[in-house]
Structure formats: structure tokens, C-alpha cells
Short mmCIF file of C-alpha atoms in Angstrom, two decimals:
data_model
loop_
_atom_site.label_atom_id
_atom_site.label_comp_id
_atom_site.label_asym_id
_atom_site.label_seq_id
_atom_site.Cartn_x
_atom_site.Cartn_y
_atom_site.Cartn_z
CA MET V 17 16.89 -4.13 3.28
CA GLY V 18 17.88 -5.32 -0.19
CA TRP V 19 17.74 -3.19 -3.32
CA THR V 20 18.90 -4.24 -6.79
CA LYS V 21 19.79 -1.72 -9.47
CA ILE V 22 18.05 -2.18 -12.81
CA ASP V 23 20.15 -2.44 -15.97
CA ARG V 24 18.19 0.16 -17.91
CA GLY V 25 19.90 -0.79 -21.17
CA ALA V 26 18.24 -4.20 -20.99
CA TRP V 27 15.07 -3.19 -19.14
CA LYS V 28 11.92 -4.00 -21.09
CA ARG V 29 10.21 -1.00 -19.53
CA GLU V 30 12.88 1.58 -20.32
CA GLU V 31 10.99 3.30 -23.15
CA PHE V 32 7.82 3.59 -21.04
CA PHE V 33 9.76 4.68 -17.95
CA ARG V 34 11.56 7.42 -19.84
CA HIS V 35 8.34 8.74 -21.35
CA TYR V 36 6.30 8.84 -18.13
CA HIS V 37 9.17 9.96 -15.90
CA GLU V 38 10.93 12.49 -18.13
CA ASP V 39 8.85 13.46 -21.17
CA ALA V 40 5.35 13.44 -19.65
CA PRO V 41 5.58 12.85 -15.88
CA CYS V 42 2.40 11.11 -14.93
CA PHE V 43 0.75 9.77 -11.80
CA TYR V 44 -2.71 8.25 -11.85
CA SER V 45 -5.30 7.13 -9.33
CA MET V 46 -8.04 4.56 -9.49
CA THR V 47 -10.55 3.57 -6.84
CA VAL V 48 -12.06 0.11 -6.51
CA SER V 49 -14.67 -1.38 -4.19
CA LEU V 50 -13.35 -4.44 -2.40
CA ASP V 51 -15.75 -7.00 -1.01
CA VAL V 52 -14.76 -7.62 2.62
CA THR V 53 -17.85 -9.67 3.53
CA ARG V 54 -15.94 -12.91 4.09
CA LEU V 55 -13.13 -11.13 5.89
CA ARG V 56 -15.59 -9.74 8.43
CA ALA V 57 -17.41 -13.08 8.70
CA ALA V 58 -14.08 -14.68 9.61
CA GLY V 59 -13.80 -12.25 12.52
CA LEU V 60 -10.61 -10.62 11.28
CA ARG V 61 -9.78 -7.03 12.21
CA LEU V 62 -10.07 -4.96 9.08
CA TYR V 63 -7.03 -2.69 9.31
CA PRO V 64 -4.25 -5.21 10.05
CA ALA V 65 -5.82 -7.75 7.69
CA MET V 66 -5.89 -5.21 4.86
CA LEU V 67 -2.33 -4.09 5.62
CA HIS V 68 -1.19 -7.69 5.34
CA ALA V 69 -3.19 -8.38 2.19
CA LEU V 70 -1.86 -5.25 0.47
CA SER V 71 1.70 -6.06 1.57
CA THR V 72 1.40 -9.60 0.26
CA ILE V 73 0.38 -8.48 -3.22
CA VAL V 74 2.74 -5.49 -3.35
CA ASN V 75 5.63 -7.80 -2.54
CA ARG V 76 4.50 -10.27 -5.18
CA HIS V 77 5.07 -7.85 -8.07
CA GLU V 78 8.20 -5.94 -9.04
CA GLU V 79 6.39 -2.89 -10.43
CA PHE V 80 5.20 -1.96 -6.93
CA ARG V 81 8.68 -2.29 -5.42
CA THR V 82 10.54 -0.21 -8.01
CA ALA V 83 12.14 2.94 -6.58
CA ILE V 84 14.78 5.56 -7.30
CA VAL V 85 17.66 5.38 -4.84
CA GLY V 86 20.65 7.68 -5.21
CA GLY V 87 19.51 8.67 -8.68
CA ALA V 88 19.37 5.06 -9.92
CA VAL V 89 16.32 2.93 -10.61
CA GLY V 90 16.06 -0.41 -8.85
CA VAL V 91 13.83 -2.85 -7.04
CA TYR V 92 13.52 -3.45 -3.31
CA ASP V 93 13.51 -7.07 -2.18
CA VAL V 94 10.62 -6.38 0.19
CA LEU V 95 8.43 -3.45 1.24
CA PHE V 96 6.87 -2.82 4.66
CA PRO V 97 3.55 -1.05 5.18
CA CYS V 98 3.65 2.43 6.72
CA TYR V 99 0.16 3.29 7.96
CA THR V 100 -1.71 6.08 9.70
CA VAL V 101 -2.99 6.02 13.27
CA PHE V 102 -5.48 8.72 14.29
CA HIS V 103 -5.41 10.67 17.58
CA PRO V 104 -8.99 11.86 18.25
CA GLU V 105 -8.02 14.13 21.14
CA THR V 106 -5.87 16.36 18.92
CA GLU V 107 -7.35 15.41 15.55
CA THR V 108 -3.88 14.56 14.26
CA PHE V 109 -2.33 11.35 12.99
CA SER V 110 0.93 9.49 13.19
CA ASN V 111 2.67 7.16 10.78
CA LEU V 112 3.70 3.75 12.08
CA TRP V 113 5.38 0.94 10.21
CA THR V 114 5.48 -2.79 10.77
CA ALA V 115 7.90 -5.23 9.17
CA TYR V 116 6.12 -7.48 6.69
CA ARG V 117 5.92 -11.19 7.41
CA PRO V 118 4.21 -13.65 5.03
CA ASP V 119 2.46 -15.40 7.93
CA TYR V 120 -0.47 -13.32 9.09
CA ALA V 121 -0.24 -14.42 12.74
CA GLY V 122 3.34 -13.18 12.96
CA PHE V 123 2.52 -9.93 11.22
CA LEU V 124 -0.52 -9.35 13.45
CA ALA V 125 1.56 -9.89 16.59
CA ALA V 126 4.16 -7.38 15.37
CA TYR V 127 1.43 -4.89 14.40
CA GLU V 128 -0.21 -5.14 17.83
CA GLU V 129 3.14 -4.65 19.54
CA ASP V 130 3.83 -1.56 17.45
CA LEU V 131 0.42 -0.16 18.40
CA ARG V 132 1.07 -0.88 22.07
CA LEU V 133 4.46 0.81 22.06
CA TYR V 134 3.87 3.72 19.69
CA GLY V 135 0.18 3.99 18.82
CA HIS V 136 -0.54 6.45 21.64
CA LEU V 137 2.41 8.70 20.84
CA GLU V 138 1.80 11.82 18.81
CA GLY V 139 4.08 13.17 16.16
CA PHE V 140 4.52 12.41 12.49
CA ALA V 141 6.63 9.25 12.95
CA PRO V 142 6.86 8.20 16.61
CA LYS V 143 8.34 4.76 15.91
CA PRO V 144 12.09 5.17 15.40
CA GLY V 145 14.12 3.77 12.57
CA THR V 146 11.68 4.18 9.70
CA PRO V 147 13.33 2.30 6.82
CA GLU V 148 13.45 3.41 3.20
CA ASN V 149 11.62 0.32 1.95
CA ILE V 150 8.10 1.30 2.97
CA PHE V 151 4.89 2.00 1.09
CA THR V 152 2.13 4.23 2.39
CA VAL V 153 -1.38 3.25 3.52
CA ALA V 154 -3.96 5.67 4.93
CA MET V 155 -7.36 4.95 6.44
CA LEU V 156 -10.30 7.39 6.29
CA PRO V 157 -13.01 5.58 8.29
CA TRP V 158 -15.30 8.61 8.48
CA ALA V 159 -16.61 8.52 4.92
CA SER V 160 -16.93 6.24 1.96
CA PHE V 161 -15.77 7.61 -1.38
CA GLU V 162 -15.70 6.86 -5.07
CA GLY V 163 -12.37 8.50 -5.78
CA VAL V 164 -9.27 9.92 -4.09
CA HIS V 165 -6.39 11.66 -5.81
CA LEU V 166 -3.19 12.89 -4.18
CA GLU V 167 -1.22 15.73 -5.74
CA LEU V 168 2.56 15.23 -5.79
CA PRO V 169 3.76 18.24 -7.82
CA ARG V 170 7.37 17.79 -6.71
CA GLY V 171 7.32 14.07 -6.19
CA ASN V 172 8.10 12.79 -9.66
CA ASP V 173 10.92 10.59 -8.33
CA TYR V 174 8.57 8.88 -5.90
CA LEU V 175 7.62 5.66 -7.69
CA LEU V 176 6.11 3.57 -4.90
CA PRO V 177 2.34 3.06 -4.60
CA ILE V 178 0.08 4.90 -2.16
CA PHE V 179 -3.15 3.36 -0.87
CA THR V 180 -6.12 5.03 0.80
CA MET V 181 -9.01 3.11 2.36
CA GLY V 182 -12.39 4.56 3.29
CA ARG V 183 -15.45 3.69 5.32
CA MET V 184 -17.12 0.36 4.71
CA HIS V 185 -20.66 0.38 3.37
CA ALA V 186 -23.34 -2.21 2.65
CA ARG V 187 -24.71 -2.95 -0.81
CA GLU V 188 -27.02 -5.79 -1.78
CA GLY V 189 -26.07 -7.83 1.25
CA ARG V 190 -22.32 -7.38 0.81
CA THR V 191 -19.87 -5.22 2.75
CA LEU V 192 -17.70 -3.10 0.49
CA LEU V 193 -14.52 -1.17 1.23
CA PRO V 194 -13.29 1.62 -1.06
CA LEU V 195 -9.60 1.41 -1.89
CA ALA V 196 -7.84 4.19 -3.81
CA ILE V 197 -4.63 3.17 -5.57
CA GLN V 198 -2.17 5.85 -6.62
CA ALA V 199 0.69 4.78 -8.87
CA HIS V 200 3.43 6.30 -11.00
CA HIS V 201 2.82 5.51 -14.67
CA ALA V 202 6.57 5.21 -15.25
CA VAL V 203 6.58 1.84 -13.50
CA CYS V 204 2.94 0.81 -13.19
CA ASP V 205 0.25 0.70 -15.87
CA GLY V 206 -3.48 0.31 -15.45
CA PHE V 207 -3.09 -3.42 -16.08
CA HIS V 208 -0.84 -3.74 -13.04
CA ALA V 209 -3.16 -1.74 -10.78
CA CYS V 210 -6.13 -3.84 -11.88
CA ARG V 211 -4.19 -7.05 -11.27
CA LEU V 212 -3.29 -5.86 -7.78
CA ALA V 213 -6.95 -5.15 -6.99
CA ARG V 214 -7.99 -8.53 -8.37
CA GLU V 215 -5.36 -10.42 -6.36
CA VAL V 216 -6.15 -8.54 -3.14
CA GLN V 217 -9.80 -9.44 -3.67
CA ALA V 218 -8.83 -13.10 -4.09
CA LEU V 219 -7.16 -13.01 -0.66
CA LEU V 220 -10.22 -11.38 0.88
CA ASP V 221 -12.47 -14.04 -0.63
CA ALA V 222 -10.54 -16.81 1.15
CA PRO V 223 -9.20 -15.34 4.41
CA GLU V 224 -8.98 -18.77 6.01
CA ALA V 225 -6.28 -19.72 3.51
CA TRP V 226 -3.81 -17.08 4.75
CA SER V 227 -5.03 -15.97 8.14
CA GLY V 228 -4.95 -19.32 9.91
CA GLN V 229 -8.56 -18.84 11.02
#
């Protein structure tokens, strides 16, 4: 796990970071509808494919990998997805994580192995060794939504993004997936969140290019 401290004296974002982290602490959420029609037509499993697509774009841009470690601001070299798995018998969930790999086949194999080993285990984090360099993804397959907002009243030092996906729904012959993006304004503006959504959509529009299908 690599992490590089930012020289805040030379950081182009310092003024914005200070304002939204110290003067007016500010999180924001936005929800977009992603078109997963081609992803489904390619026969790809939604959850691991979305985890990989999100990881690919998150790791492409520094603003989504910026974090406070030991009181200092820096950037992780790579982030892994940490995602929820539901246990219907007890109506609880667990958090699993899978190391990110750029090749989807390798990531899918690791994801399936993690599910096999830990997916049936209850508890908040049944897979041992959860690293610091993770970002959070949740899936709510029971309902579609037009907005999700998470309250982090004591989490102002948490700068990493949080993603929530909902139930797919059909509209005008397309299959849409709601994706809520929560970001800390100190490191991520609306422009960056919109770019992430646009680049994730580009991956979903051409799954054969990255999935090996």
C-alpha cells in the first residue's frame, strides 16, 4: 500500500481544501442513472462488473484517492473496493474487500474466491486484514431511488468517496441503475463527480473492451 504526502504549500487545491475542510466542512451527494443495457447484454454479472468499473475510474483520478493519514493529507497509489454482502437469514450485512486488478478476469476470480471463503460468514468484516486503502460500495437491490445521502457528522477527516447502488429499472427500452456518489468537497468538486459518472458510463457502454467478453 503506497501513500504519498501532499506538499500543501505547493498544492493547487490548498485554498479550496482549507475552506471545505476547516472553514465550512462540506460533504455532498449526487445520484445519477447509469445505463447498464450493454453490460447486461454482454452477460456480465452486475455487482462485480460495477465494482471493477468504479475501481478503475476511482484509481484513474487523484481526487478520489486523497486521504488524511496520521494528520497529513496525501494520495494513495491504489484503492480497493470494500463492498456489502447481505445475509437474508439474519437481515444483516458484511463488508468484504477485494484487491483491485486492472484486468477484469483477474479481479472477478479474486472476487469469487472472496465470496466463497467469506461471503457466508456473518459479522461486520469477516475477511481479515482489511487495508486502509479501501473505498466503500453498498448495494440496495430492493428499491430504485433518485437520491441517497449519508450523514457523517463526525467524519470530516474522511475524504474518500462512498458509492451506493440501487435496484435496476427499465425506461424506454434501456436498463438503468441508480448510483449515488458521496464526496468530500475539500478534495472533490461537482466537476470531478460528473467526470467520474461519465467515465464509468463509457466503460459500461463498451464492456467488451475491458471485460474480455
